[in-house]
């Protein structure tokens, strides 16, 4: 077992609000202590595969808006990356996709 997993299990509920918190509280106690399973079930519930693919597509097809400044475009692009933490694009590809969208 990863030594960080108990800490993740302990801190995770404090990061939740709204429907995510309600979902967590409805789970069996045994699940709350099994980080790999808890993480997988949470991601399946709140980040289904189609949503992940849409977010990844938004990154790969990024385009600067007509009246959007470079700084605004960069901030929006970084937001797309944050909203899809498992996008799989390395730093070089991220910069390439951003440049292509300018």
Short mmCIF file of C-alpha atoms in Angstrom, two decimals:
data_model
loop_
_atom_site.label_atom_id
_atom_site.label_comp_id
_atom_site.label_asym_id
_atom_site.label_seq_id
_atom_site.Cartn_x
_atom_site.Cartn_y
_atom_site.Cartn_z
CA UNK A 1 0.00 0.00 0.00
CA UNK A 2 1.22 3.46 -0.86
CA UNK A 3 2.03 5.34 2.35
CA UNK A 4 0.21 8.42 1.02
CA UNK A 5 -3.11 6.61 0.54
CA UNK A 6 -4.30 6.89 4.17
CA UNK A 7 -3.62 10.62 4.03
CA UNK A 8 -5.56 10.92 0.75
CA UNK A 9 -8.51 9.09 2.32
CA UNK A 10 -8.44 11.39 5.34
CA UNK A 11 -8.15 14.67 3.39
CA UNK A 12 -10.38 13.82 0.42
CA UNK A 13 -13.77 14.47 2.06
CA UNK A 14 -12.61 17.95 3.11
CA UNK A 15 -12.10 18.85 -0.55
CA UNK A 16 -15.70 18.10 -1.52
CA UNK A 17 -18.82 20.26 -1.66
CA UNK A 18 -22.36 19.91 -2.94
CA UNK A 19 -23.26 16.77 -4.88
CA UNK A 20 -19.73 15.40 -4.58
CA UNK A 21 -19.92 15.60 -0.76
CA UNK A 22 -23.39 13.99 -0.80
CA UNK A 23 -22.07 11.19 -3.02
CA UNK A 24 -19.15 10.58 -0.67
CA UNK A 25 -21.37 10.44 2.42
CA UNK A 26 -23.58 7.83 0.71
CA UNK A 27 -20.63 5.46 0.21
CA UNK A 28 -19.97 2.49 2.51
CA UNK A 29 -17.34 3.05 5.17
CA UNK A 30 -15.15 0.32 3.67
CA UNK A 31 -14.90 2.32 0.42
CA UNK A 32 -13.85 5.45 2.29
CA UNK A 33 -10.72 3.60 3.46
CA UNK A 34 -9.72 2.14 0.08
CA UNK A 35 -8.11 5.00 -1.85
CA UNK A 36 -7.62 3.31 -5.26
CA UNK A 37 -11.24 2.16 -5.39
CA UNK A 38 -12.57 5.45 -3.99
CA UNK A 39 -10.60 7.46 -6.56
CA UNK A 40 -11.79 5.24 -9.42
CA UNK A 41 -15.45 5.42 -8.38
CA UNK A 42 -15.28 9.19 -7.88
CA UNK A 43 -13.75 9.71 -11.31
CA UNK A 44 -16.31 7.44 -12.97
CA UNK A 45 -19.15 9.33 -11.27
CA UNK A 46 -17.96 12.91 -11.79
CA UNK A 47 -15.53 12.65 -14.71
CA UNK A 48 -16.97 10.09 -17.14
CA UNK A 49 -14.91 9.13 -20.20
CA UNK A 50 -16.96 11.23 -22.63
CA UNK A 51 -16.43 14.34 -20.50
CA UNK A 52 -12.68 13.61 -20.38
CA UNK A 53 -12.57 13.22 -24.18
CA UNK A 54 -14.46 16.50 -24.67
CA UNK A 55 -12.02 18.32 -22.37
CA UNK A 56 -9.02 16.79 -24.14
CA UNK A 57 -10.48 17.76 -27.53
CA UNK A 58 -10.93 21.34 -26.28
CA UNK A 59 -7.21 21.44 -25.51
CA UNK A 60 -6.11 19.93 -28.81
CA UNK A 61 -8.38 22.22 -30.88
CA UNK A 62 -7.70 25.39 -28.90
CA UNK A 63 -8.03 28.62 -30.90
CA UNK A 64 -7.51 32.20 -29.81
CA UNK A 65 -10.68 34.29 -30.05
CA UNK A 66 -10.76 37.20 -32.53
CA UNK A 67 -10.83 39.90 -29.86
CA UNK A 68 -8.95 37.86 -27.26
CA UNK A 69 -5.53 39.18 -26.20
CA UNK A 70 -2.55 36.87 -25.99
CA UNK A 71 -2.69 37.00 -22.18
CA UNK A 72 -6.41 36.18 -22.16
CA UNK A 73 -5.86 33.29 -24.58
CA UNK A 74 -3.01 31.95 -22.45
CA UNK A 75 -5.14 32.13 -19.27
CA UNK A 76 -8.03 30.35 -21.00
CA UNK A 77 -5.69 27.68 -22.35
CA UNK A 78 -4.19 27.09 -18.90
CA UNK A 79 -7.72 26.76 -17.55
CA UNK A 80 -8.47 24.06 -20.14
CA UNK A 81 -5.36 22.18 -19.00
CA UNK A 82 -6.35 22.47 -15.32
CA UNK A 83 -9.85 21.22 -16.06
CA UNK A 84 -8.44 18.06 -17.63
CA UNK A 85 -5.52 17.06 -15.39
CA UNK A 86 -5.07 13.67 -17.08
CA UNK A 87 -4.90 15.09 -20.63
CA UNK A 88 -1.63 13.30 -21.32
CA UNK A 89 0.03 16.15 -23.26
CA UNK A 90 3.65 16.75 -22.24
CA UNK A 91 4.97 20.33 -21.89
CA UNK A 92 6.31 20.46 -25.44
CA UNK A 93 2.98 19.32 -26.92
CA UNK A 94 1.07 21.78 -24.73
CA UNK A 95 3.11 24.67 -26.07
CA UNK A 96 2.78 23.38 -29.63
CA UNK A 97 -1.03 23.18 -29.35
CA UNK A 98 -1.18 26.68 -27.85
CA UNK A 99 1.01 28.15 -30.63
CA UNK A 100 -1.09 26.42 -33.28
CA UNK A 101 -4.19 28.01 -31.82
CA UNK A 102 -2.86 31.56 -32.06
#
